[in-house]
Amino acid sequence: MLKKILQMGLMTTVLLMVLSGCSKSFKIKGNVLGVGTQNLRVLYATPLGVWEQWVMSDNNRFEITGQSEEPVLVIVSNAQGGLLARFMLANGDDIKVRGTSVDPYRLEVQGPDVNERWYAFIRDHASQYSNDDRTTLNSAIADYARQHPDDVLSALLLLCDYRSTGGIDEVKPLLEALKPEARPESLLATYRNLLKQAAKQPTTLSSLLLFESKGDYASFSPTTARASLLYLWSVQNSVGKDSKPLSDVASQMGKKALIADVLMDGDTSSWSINRREYLTAWPQHFWAPEGPMNESLKHLNIVATPTFIVADSLGHVTYMGGNVQQAVTSLKKLIP
């Protein structure tokens, strides 16, 4: 145990040294409608690991300051894990971002050239970014990379925006075709660390203690049923599109399966409306105003909403992700 503590302390020290290599800094100033007043999660992704910071927004405005001599990826999310913005920054860089949180693919960005061009590409392909089917967007990114082999934006697009079941292996030939200056090793190492971070999904789902819609704390216990499904959502998501397949499987399974949902928003103004309209097929409805940092949920490493977690009667997780159809399929396999 002491060895692990010392290792964690050493890694934290090294990360802080990377992020504070000199007295200069980089700064992000945002004015994004819809952000309101909430805690924003800021991830600084470096070749040595990922460092986290929480920053409070005030009436849609926020300011983030960081330090790094080498370019780092800065990823800004809302309290529920929804992506707000991301940049590649180093000391001396200043970014200004404006727009609306309900349309993050049309943000206006002023700052270092590569970030302005990154968001120009995103705005030009906004409809493709918002489409669950990323085939067209992947083709556009691949075309850009082939046409701009000396541009670091090509690497950023391939690593951060290209989506496929093959992961980095699918884009490897495109990355290798880029000139060395367009794919710095620090960026590749950073991406590998992000993959490790995203892969830290739980193998078991234990009993959770959360605030329930009935007005008190209650538990969600996967071991009390043959199978369970936990649906974590936020008001910003289109909860209606997920409710139909969830309601259908809840009706089919009856008491054989335990199904519950967790609102990951701090604002409950539309909680009762959504429950009455979409989430009536199961009785348990929970609220986690802290989002992914809720004490009962923190170990699940939730990075976005919606997230579906399916577990068997022993709490072993058989599915965790954002696809409702895959979640339903996984649940049905547990109860033939």
mmCIF file of C-alpha atoms in Angstrom:
data_model
loop_
_atom_site.group_PDB
_atom_site.id
_atom_site.type_symbol
_atom_site.label_atom_id
_atom_site.label_comp_id
_atom_site.label_asym_id
_atom_site.label_seq_id
_atom_site.Cartn_x
_atom_site.Cartn_y
_atom_site.Cartn_z
ATOM 1 C CA MET A 1 0.000 0.000 0.000
ATOM 2 C CA LEU A 2 2.825 2.412 0.931
ATOM 3 C CA LYS A 3 4.504 1.680 -2.399
ATOM 4 C CA LYS A 4 1.301 2.564 -4.287
ATOM 5 C CA ILE A 5 0.889 5.785 -2.314
ATOM 6 C CA LEU A 6 4.487 6.794 -3.066
ATOM 7 C CA GLN A 7 4.018 5.988 -6.764
ATOM 8 C CA MET A 8 0.828 8.075 -6.917
ATOM 9 C CA GLY A 9 2.571 10.940 -5.139
ATOM 10 C CA LEU A 10 5.500 10.820 -7.549
ATOM 11 C CA MET A 11 3.197 10.799 -10.602
ATOM 12 C CA THR A 12 1.214 13.754 -9.230
ATOM 13 C CA THR A 13 4.451 15.685 -8.660
ATOM 14 C CA VAL A 14 5.672 14.965 -12.199
ATOM 15 C CA LEU A 15 2.342 15.985 -13.723
ATOM 16 C CA LEU A 16 2.317 19.246 -11.788
ATOM 17 C CA MET A 17 5.870 19.941 -12.964
ATOM 18 C CA VAL A 18 4.763 19.417 -16.570
ATOM 19 C CA LEU A 19 1.763 21.683 -16.066
ATOM 20 C CA SER A 20 3.745 24.414 -14.322
ATOM 21 C CA GLY A 21 7.037 24.420 -16.174
ATOM 22 C CA CYS A 22 7.341 28.195 -16.096
ATOM 23 C CA SER A 23 5.582 31.298 -14.835
ATOM 24 C CA LYS A 24 3.654 31.789 -18.080
ATOM 25 C CA SER A 25 0.289 30.149 -18.628
ATOM 26 C CA PHE A 26 -2.491 29.626 -21.116
ATOM 27 C CA LYS A 27 -6.022 30.905 -20.616
ATOM 28 C CA ILE A 28 -9.497 30.004 -21.867
ATOM 29 C CA LYS A 29 -12.283 32.587 -21.592
ATOM 30 C CA GLY A 30 -15.761 31.394 -22.437
ATOM 31 C CA ASN A 31 -19.197 32.934 -22.824
ATOM 32 C CA VAL A 32 -21.436 30.027 -23.771
ATOM 33 C CA LEU A 33 -25.213 30.375 -23.502
ATOM 34 C CA GLY A 34 -26.803 27.518 -21.599
ATOM 35 C CA VAL A 35 -23.834 26.732 -19.374
ATOM 36 C CA GLY A 36 -25.327 28.821 -16.591
ATOM 37 C CA THR A 37 -23.726 28.442 -13.168
ATOM 38 C CA GLN A 38 -22.234 25.018 -12.583
ATOM 39 C CA ASN A 39 -18.995 23.111 -12.053
ATOM 40 C CA LEU A 40 -17.101 22.458 -15.283
ATOM 41 C CA ARG A 41 -14.722 19.524 -15.496
ATOM 42 C CA VAL A 42 -11.388 20.331 -17.160
ATOM 43 C CA LEU A 43 -9.058 17.515 -18.208
ATOM 44 C CA TYR A 44 -5.455 18.292 -19.076
ATOM 45 C CA ALA A 45 -4.222 15.364 -21.162
ATOM 46 C CA THR A 46 -0.424 15.062 -21.245
ATOM 47 C CA PRO A 47 2.042 12.375 -22.346
ATOM 48 C CA LEU A 48 2.518 11.496 -18.658
ATOM 49 C CA GLY A 49 -1.148 11.183 -17.753
ATOM 50 C CA VAL A 50 -4.401 13.050 -17.266
ATOM 51 C CA TRP A 51 -4.829 15.805 -14.674
ATOM 52 C CA GLU A 52 -8.289 17.002 -13.596
ATOM 53 C CA GLN A 53 -9.540 20.403 -12.451
ATOM 54 C CA TRP A 54 -13.008 21.724 -11.613
ATOM 55 C CA VAL A 55 -13.884 25.328 -12.513
ATOM 56 C CA MET A 56 -17.089 27.167 -11.673
ATOM 57 C CA SER A 57 -18.969 28.958 -14.451
ATOM 58 C CA ASP A 58 -20.998 32.039 -13.553
ATOM 59 C CA ASN A 59 -23.984 33.086 -15.644
ATOM 60 C CA ASN A 60 -22.645 31.341 -18.791
ATOM 61 C CA ARG A 61 -19.133 32.747 -18.356
ATOM 62 C CA PHE A 62 -16.033 30.868 -17.272
ATOM 63 C CA GLU A 63 -12.278 31.316 -17.192
ATOM 64 C CA ILE A 64 -9.732 28.494 -17.117
ATOM 65 C CA THR A 65 -6.014 28.935 -16.556
ATOM 66 C CA GLY A 66 -3.396 26.225 -17.014
ATOM 67 C CA GLN A 67 0.331 25.854 -17.494
ATOM 68 C CA SER A 68 2.378 23.674 -19.824
ATOM 69 C CA GLU A 69 5.552 24.310 -21.800
ATOM 70 C CA GLU A 70 4.545 21.599 -24.278
ATOM 71 C CA PRO A 71 1.172 21.526 -26.103
ATOM 72 C CA VAL A 72 -1.483 19.625 -24.155
ATOM 73 C CA LEU A 73 -5.044 18.648 -24.951
ATOM 74 C CA VAL A 74 -7.542 20.543 -22.789
ATOM 75 C CA ILE A 75 -11.016 18.999 -22.653
ATOM 76 C CA VAL A 76 -13.864 20.949 -21.031
ATOM 77 C CA SER A 77 -17.072 19.134 -20.042
ATOM 78 C CA ASN A 78 -20.168 20.097 -18.101
ATOM 79 C CA ALA A 79 -20.996 18.570 -14.734
ATOM 80 C CA GLN A 80 -22.866 15.721 -16.428
ATOM 81 C CA GLY A 81 -19.912 14.714 -18.604
ATOM 82 C CA GLY A 82 -21.213 16.316 -21.805
ATOM 83 C CA LEU A 83 -18.431 17.674 -24.015
ATOM 84 C CA LEU A 84 -18.328 21.464 -24.159
ATOM 85 C CA ALA A 85 -15.027 22.228 -25.920
ATOM 86 C CA ARG A 86 -11.464 20.976 -26.456
ATOM 87 C CA PHE A 87 -8.258 22.647 -27.527
ATOM 88 C CA MET A 88 -4.547 22.068 -27.955
ATOM 89 C CA LEU A 89 -2.739 24.691 -25.868
ATOM 90 C CA ALA A 90 0.639 25.652 -24.406
ATOM 91 C CA ASN A 91 1.950 28.513 -22.290
ATOM 92 C CA GLY A 92 1.261 31.893 -23.884
ATOM 93 C CA ASP A 93 -1.882 30.757 -25.677
ATOM 94 C CA ASP A 94 -5.178 32.585 -25.094
ATOM 95 C CA ILE A 95 -8.519 31.237 -26.273
ATOM 96 C CA LYS A 96 -11.886 32.967 -26.453
ATOM 97 C CA VAL A 97 -14.951 30.837 -27.085
ATOM 98 C CA ARG A 98 -18.556 31.915 -27.688
ATOM 99 C CA GLY A 99 -21.709 30.064 -28.640
ATOM 100 C CA THR A 100 -24.389 27.903 -27.068
ATOM 101 C CA SER A 101 -24.005 24.665 -25.145
ATOM 102 C CA VAL A 102 -26.871 22.999 -27.023
ATOM 103 C CA ASP A 103 -24.899 23.333 -30.252
ATOM 104 C CA PRO A 104 -21.233 22.699 -29.325
ATOM 105 C CA TYR A 105 -20.313 22.009 -32.949
ATOM 106 C CA ARG A 106 -20.907 25.641 -33.935
ATOM 107 C CA LEU A 107 -18.778 27.377 -31.308
ATOM 108 C CA GLU A 108 -16.834 30.456 -32.386
ATOM 109 C CA VAL A 109 -13.193 30.220 -31.288
ATOM 110 C CA GLN A 110 -10.465 32.857 -31.343
ATOM 111 C CA GLY A 111 -6.938 31.856 -30.468
ATOM 112 C CA PRO A 112 -3.974 29.844 -31.748
ATOM 113 C CA ASP A 113 -4.245 29.024 -35.442
ATOM 114 C CA VAL A 114 -4.664 25.259 -35.115
ATOM 115 C CA ASN A 115 -7.614 25.670 -32.729
ATOM 116 C CA GLU A 116 -9.354 28.187 -34.971
ATOM 117 C CA ARG A 117 -8.928 25.852 -37.936
ATOM 118 C CA TRP A 118 -10.062 22.862 -35.858
ATOM 119 C CA TYR A 119 -13.330 24.604 -35.001
ATOM 120 C CA ALA A 120 -13.741 25.904 -38.543
ATOM 121 C CA PHE A 121 -13.633 22.271 -39.695
ATOM 122 C CA ILE A 122 -16.108 21.274 -36.956
ATOM 123 C CA ARG A 123 -18.543 24.060 -37.912
ATOM 124 C CA ASP A 124 -18.286 23.141 -41.600
ATOM 125 C CA HIS A 125 -19.223 19.550 -40.713
ATOM 126 C CA ALA A 126 -21.559 20.267 -37.775
ATOM 127 C CA SER A 127 -24.396 18.087 -39.062
ATOM 128 C CA GLN A 128 -21.997 15.172 -39.486
ATOM 129 C CA TYR A 129 -20.600 15.597 -35.971
ATOM 130 C CA SER A 130 -24.111 15.481 -34.499
ATOM 131 C CA ASN A 131 -25.018 12.343 -36.484
ATOM 132 C CA ASP A 132 -24.640 9.027 -34.638
ATOM 133 C CA ASP A 133 -23.513 7.492 -37.933
ATOM 134 C CA ARG A 134 -19.991 8.870 -38.323
ATOM 135 C CA THR A 135 -19.299 7.307 -41.748
ATOM 136 C CA THR A 136 -19.529 10.574 -43.673
ATOM 137 C CA LEU A 137 -17.529 12.492 -41.074
ATOM 138 C CA ASN A 138 -14.833 9.803 -41.012
ATOM 139 C CA SER A 139 -14.513 10.094 -44.791
ATOM 140 C CA ALA A 140 -14.178 13.891 -44.575
ATOM 141 C CA ILE A 141 -11.481 13.574 -41.901
ATOM 142 C CA ALA A 142 -9.597 10.949 -43.897
ATOM 143 C CA ASP A 143 -9.738 13.176 -46.999
ATOM 144 C CA TYR A 144 -8.384 16.141 -45.029
ATOM 145 C CA ALA A 145 -5.535 14.053 -43.625
ATOM 146 C CA ARG A 146 -4.545 12.798 -47.068
ATOM 147 C CA GLN A 147 -4.614 16.323 -48.492
ATOM 148 C CA HIS A 148 -2.714 17.902 -45.562
ATOM 149 C CA PRO A 149 0.014 15.449 -44.503
ATOM 150 C CA ASP A 150 2.124 18.235 -42.964
ATOM 151 C CA ASP A 151 -0.660 19.733 -40.800
ATOM 152 C CA VAL A 152 -0.977 18.822 -37.105
ATOM 153 C CA LEU A 153 -4.725 19.415 -37.455
ATOM 154 C CA SER A 154 -4.804 16.193 -39.499
ATOM 155 C CA ALA A 155 -3.515 14.278 -36.479
ATOM 156 C CA LEU A 156 -5.936 16.040 -34.124
ATOM 157 C CA LEU A 157 -8.891 15.150 -36.318
ATOM 158 C CA LEU A 158 -7.806 11.534 -36.693
ATOM 159 C CA LEU A 159 -7.129 11.060 -32.994
ATOM 160 C CA CYS A 160 -9.926 13.112 -31.443
ATOM 161 C CA ASP A 161 -12.799 13.153 -33.946
ATOM 162 C CA TYR A 162 -12.548 9.971 -36.038
ATOM 163 C CA ARG A 163 -14.903 7.325 -34.633
ATOM 164 C CA SER A 164 -14.787 3.645 -35.550
ATOM 165 C CA THR A 165 -15.012 0.182 -34.036
ATOM 166 C CA GLY A 166 -11.403 -0.371 -35.056
ATOM 167 C CA GLY A 167 -10.177 2.477 -32.840
ATOM 168 C CA ILE A 168 -6.661 3.757 -33.398
ATOM 169 C CA ASP A 169 -5.780 0.682 -35.513
ATOM 170 C CA GLU A 170 -8.170 1.862 -38.232
ATOM 171 C CA VAL A 171 -6.540 5.290 -38.486
ATOM 172 C CA LYS A 172 -2.990 3.995 -38.056
ATOM 173 C CA PRO A 173 -2.230 3.946 -41.823
ATOM 174 C CA LEU A 174 -3.502 7.537 -42.119
ATOM 175 C CA LEU A 175 -1.416 8.636 -39.132
ATOM 176 C CA GLU A 176 1.700 6.948 -40.487
ATOM 177 C CA ALA A 177 1.215 8.720 -43.817
ATOM 178 C CA LEU A 178 1.514 12.105 -42.082
ATOM 179 C CA LYS A 179 4.860 13.867 -41.956
ATOM 180 C CA PRO A 180 6.648 13.702 -38.569
ATOM 181 C CA GLU A 181 5.942 17.357 -37.772
ATOM 182 C CA ALA A 182 2.210 16.694 -38.172
ATOM 183 C CA ARG A 183 2.149 13.796 -35.688
ATOM 184 C CA PRO A 184 4.390 14.713 -32.759
ATOM 185 C CA GLU A 185 5.115 11.833 -30.404
ATOM 186 C CA SER A 186 3.813 13.877 -27.462
ATOM 187 C CA LEU A 187 0.375 14.018 -29.106
ATOM 188 C CA LEU A 188 0.392 10.272 -29.833
ATOM 189 C CA ALA A 189 1.432 9.484 -26.257
ATOM 190 C CA THR A 190 -1.288 11.777 -24.933
ATOM 191 C CA TYR A 191 -3.896 9.980 -27.005
ATOM 192 C CA ARG A 192 -2.735 6.595 -25.725
ATOM 193 C CA ASN A 193 -3.205 7.869 -22.176
ATOM 194 C CA LEU A 194 -6.727 9.053 -22.988
ATOM 195 C CA LEU A 195 -7.550 5.581 -24.299
ATOM 196 C CA LYS A 196 -6.340 4.084 -21.028
ATOM 197 C CA GLN A 197 -8.476 6.566 -19.084
ATOM 198 C CA ALA A 198 -11.589 5.733 -21.111
ATOM 199 C CA ALA A 199 -10.933 1.992 -20.725
ATOM 200 C CA LYS A 200 -11.161 2.127 -16.920
ATOM 201 C CA GLN A 201 -14.713 0.866 -16.859
ATOM 202 C CA PRO A 202 -15.993 -1.054 -13.844
ATOM 203 C CA THR A 203 -16.265 -4.833 -13.978
ATOM 204 C CA THR A 204 -18.870 -4.970 -11.230
ATOM 205 C CA LEU A 205 -21.863 -2.851 -10.263
ATOM 206 C CA SER A 206 -22.381 -2.786 -6.512
ATOM 207 C CA SER A 207 -25.272 -1.393 -4.499
ATOM 208 C CA LEU A 208 -25.669 2.383 -4.890
ATOM 209 C CA LEU A 209 -27.170 4.833 -2.392
ATOM 210 C CA LEU A 210 -28.813 7.768 -4.173
ATOM 211 C CA PHE A 211 -31.519 10.371 -3.592
ATOM 212 C CA GLU A 212 -34.824 9.040 -4.939
ATOM 213 C CA SER A 213 -37.802 10.879 -6.439
ATOM 214 C CA LYS A 214 -39.919 9.815 -3.438
ATOM 215 C CA GLY A 215 -37.994 12.325 -1.343
ATOM 216 C CA ASP A 216 -35.422 10.264 0.534
ATOM 217 C CA TYR A 217 -32.298 8.204 -0.060
ATOM 218 C CA ALA A 218 -32.754 4.671 -1.393
ATOM 219 C CA SER A 219 -30.537 1.916 -2.752
ATOM 220 C CA PHE A 220 -30.162 0.398 -6.186
ATOM 221 C CA SER A 221 -29.073 -3.212 -5.610
ATOM 222 C CA PRO A 222 -28.254 -5.283 -8.728
ATOM 223 C CA THR A 223 -28.020 -8.531 -6.759
ATOM 224 C CA THR A 224 -31.749 -8.431 -5.984
ATOM 225 C CA ALA A 225 -32.718 -9.373 -9.561
ATOM 226 C CA ARG A 226 -31.620 -11.770 -12.288
ATOM 227 C CA ALA A 227 -30.394 -8.770 -14.291
ATOM 228 C CA SER A 228 -30.299 -4.997 -13.920
ATOM 229 C CA LEU A 229 -30.028 -1.909 -16.106
ATOM 230 C CA LEU A 230 -29.074 1.540 -14.858
ATOM 231 C CA TYR A 231 -29.834 4.481 -17.165
ATOM 232 C CA LEU A 232 -27.884 7.687 -16.456
ATOM 233 C CA TRP A 233 -29.256 10.701 -18.300
ATOM 234 C CA SER A 234 -29.347 14.499 -18.380
ATOM 235 C CA VAL A 235 -31.950 16.993 -19.538
ATOM 236 C CA GLN A 236 -29.701 18.018 -22.433
ATOM 237 C CA ASN A 237 -30.011 14.500 -23.865
ATOM 238 C CA SER A 238 -33.041 13.545 -25.892
ATOM 239 C CA VAL A 239 -34.441 11.237 -23.208
ATOM 240 C CA GLY A 240 -37.442 10.485 -25.414
ATOM 241 C CA LYS A 241 -35.430 8.489 -27.955
ATOM 242 C CA ASP A 242 -34.094 6.169 -25.241
ATOM 243 C CA SER A 243 -37.346 5.722 -23.324
ATOM 244 C CA LYS A 244 -39.219 3.599 -25.906
ATOM 245 C CA PRO A 245 -36.786 0.648 -26.061
ATOM 246 C CA LEU A 246 -36.250 0.851 -22.294
ATOM 247 C CA SER A 247 -39.989 0.898 -21.615
ATOM 248 C CA ASP A 248 -40.529 -2.028 -23.990
ATOM 249 C CA VAL A 249 -37.901 -4.211 -22.324
ATOM 250 C CA ALA A 250 -39.130 -3.213 -18.851
ATOM 251 C CA SER A 251 -42.636 -4.413 -19.776
ATOM 252 C CA GLN A 252 -41.262 -7.668 -21.217
ATOM 253 C CA MET A 253 -39.034 -8.455 -18.246
ATOM 254 C CA GLY A 254 -41.401 -7.516 -15.433
ATOM 255 C CA LYS A 255 -39.861 -8.251 -12.044
ATOM 256 C CA LYS A 256 -37.147 -10.442 -13.559
ATOM 257 C CA ALA A 257 -35.051 -7.330 -14.272
ATOM 258 C CA LEU A 258 -34.273 -4.313 -12.139
ATOM 259 C CA ILE A 259 -34.367 -1.077 -14.163
ATOM 260 C CA ALA A 260 -33.756 2.407 -12.788
ATOM 261 C CA ASP A 261 -32.641 5.813 -14.023
ATOM 262 C CA VAL A 262 -30.443 8.548 -12.585
ATOM 263 C CA LEU A 263 -30.772 12.231 -13.503
ATOM 264 C CA MET A 264 -27.242 13.651 -13.670
ATOM 265 C CA ASP A 265 -28.279 17.329 -13.720
ATOM 266 C CA GLY A 266 -28.170 19.815 -10.872
ATOM 267 C CA ASP A 267 -31.355 21.484 -12.144
ATOM 268 C CA THR A 268 -34.493 19.436 -11.456
ATOM 269 C CA SER A 269 -36.960 21.862 -13.058
ATOM 270 C CA SER A 270 -37.921 19.376 -15.779
ATOM 271 C CA TRP A 271 -37.282 16.180 -13.782
ATOM 272 C CA SER A 272 -40.925 15.470 -12.947
ATOM 273 C CA ILE A 273 -42.038 16.313 -16.493
ATOM 274 C CA ASN A 274 -39.589 13.843 -18.043
ATOM 275 C CA ARG A 275 -40.481 11.145 -15.485
ATOM 276 C CA ARG A 276 -44.195 11.434 -16.191
ATOM 277 C CA GLU A 277 -43.754 11.593 -19.967
ATOM 278 C CA TYR A 278 -41.022 9.031 -20.595
ATOM 279 C CA LEU A 279 -39.923 7.066 -17.532
ATOM 280 C CA THR A 280 -43.082 5.438 -16.167
ATOM 281 C CA ALA A 281 -42.277 1.789 -16.981
ATOM 282 C CA TRP A 282 -40.139 1.305 -13.834
ATOM 283 C CA PRO A 283 -40.558 2.657 -10.298
ATOM 284 C CA GLN A 284 -37.082 3.835 -9.253
ATOM 285 C CA HIS A 285 -35.906 7.292 -10.300
ATOM 286 C CA PHE A 286 -32.756 8.740 -8.739
ATOM 287 C CA TRP A 287 -31.043 12.127 -8.730
ATOM 288 C CA ALA A 288 -27.286 12.811 -8.628
ATOM 289 C CA PRO A 289 -26.853 16.623 -8.762
ATOM 290 C CA GLU A 290 -23.052 16.270 -8.580
ATOM 291 C CA GLY A 291 -23.053 14.286 -11.818
ATOM 292 C CA PRO A 292 -20.176 11.819 -12.294
ATOM 293 C CA MET A 293 -18.532 13.071 -9.085
ATOM 294 C CA ASN A 294 -21.379 11.801 -6.894
ATOM 295 C CA GLU A 295 -19.805 9.644 -4.161
ATOM 296 C CA SER A 296 -21.872 6.587 -5.118
ATOM 297 C CA LEU A 297 -21.145 6.979 -8.838
ATOM 298 C CA LYS A 298 -17.538 8.221 -8.869
ATOM 299 C CA HIS A 299 -16.012 4.736 -9.181
ATOM 300 C CA LEU A 300 -18.017 4.074 -12.360
ATOM 301 C CA ASN A 301 -15.876 6.583 -14.309
ATOM 302 C CA ILE A 302 -18.858 7.994 -16.209
ATOM 303 C CA VAL A 303 -17.579 10.240 -18.990
ATOM 304 C CA ALA A 304 -20.824 11.175 -20.781
ATOM 305 C CA THR A 305 -24.585 10.935 -20.762
ATOM 306 C CA PRO A 306 -26.520 8.950 -21.659
ATOM 307 C CA THR A 307 -24.734 5.950 -20.159
ATOM 308 C CA PHE A 308 -26.329 2.510 -19.780
ATOM 309 C CA ILE A 309 -24.921 -0.075 -17.376
ATOM 310 C CA VAL A 310 -26.147 -3.671 -17.509
ATOM 311 C CA ALA A 311 -25.201 -6.239 -14.858
ATOM 312 C CA ASP A 312 -26.091 -9.829 -13.984
ATOM 313 C CA SER A 313 -27.380 -11.151 -10.659
ATOM 314 C CA LEU A 314 -23.863 -11.092 -9.185
ATOM 315 C CA GLY A 315 -23.303 -7.489 -10.248
ATOM 316 C CA HIS A 316 -20.918 -8.385 -13.078
ATOM 317 C CA VAL A 317 -21.126 -5.674 -15.756
ATOM 318 C CA THR A 318 -21.995 -7.069 -19.189
ATOM 319 C CA TYR A 319 -22.420 -3.729 -20.955
ATOM 320 C CA MET A 320 -21.528 -0.097 -20.296
ATOM 321 C CA GLY A 321 -21.882 2.546 -22.990
ATOM 322 C CA GLY A 322 -24.142 5.040 -24.710
ATOM 323 C CA ASN A 323 -26.103 2.768 -27.072
ATOM 324 C CA VAL A 324 -29.574 1.925 -25.798
ATOM 325 C CA GLN A 325 -30.087 -0.927 -28.293
ATOM 326 C CA GLN A 326 -26.862 -2.637 -27.239
ATOM 327 C CA ALA A 327 -27.853 -2.223 -23.598
ATOM 328 C CA VAL A 328 -31.269 -3.788 -24.213
ATOM 329 C CA THR A 329 -29.687 -6.671 -26.146
ATOM 330 C CA SER A 330 -27.245 -7.296 -23.310
ATOM 331 C CA LEU A 331 -30.083 -7.312 -20.770
ATOM 332 C CA LYS A 332 -32.137 -9.775 -22.817
ATOM 333 C CA LYS A 333 -29.196 -12.181 -23.015
ATOM 334 C CA LEU A 334 -29.164 -12.377 -19.221
ATOM 335 C CA ILE A 335 -32.850 -13.367 -19.126
ATOM 336 C CA PRO A 336 -33.590 -15.624 -22.131
#
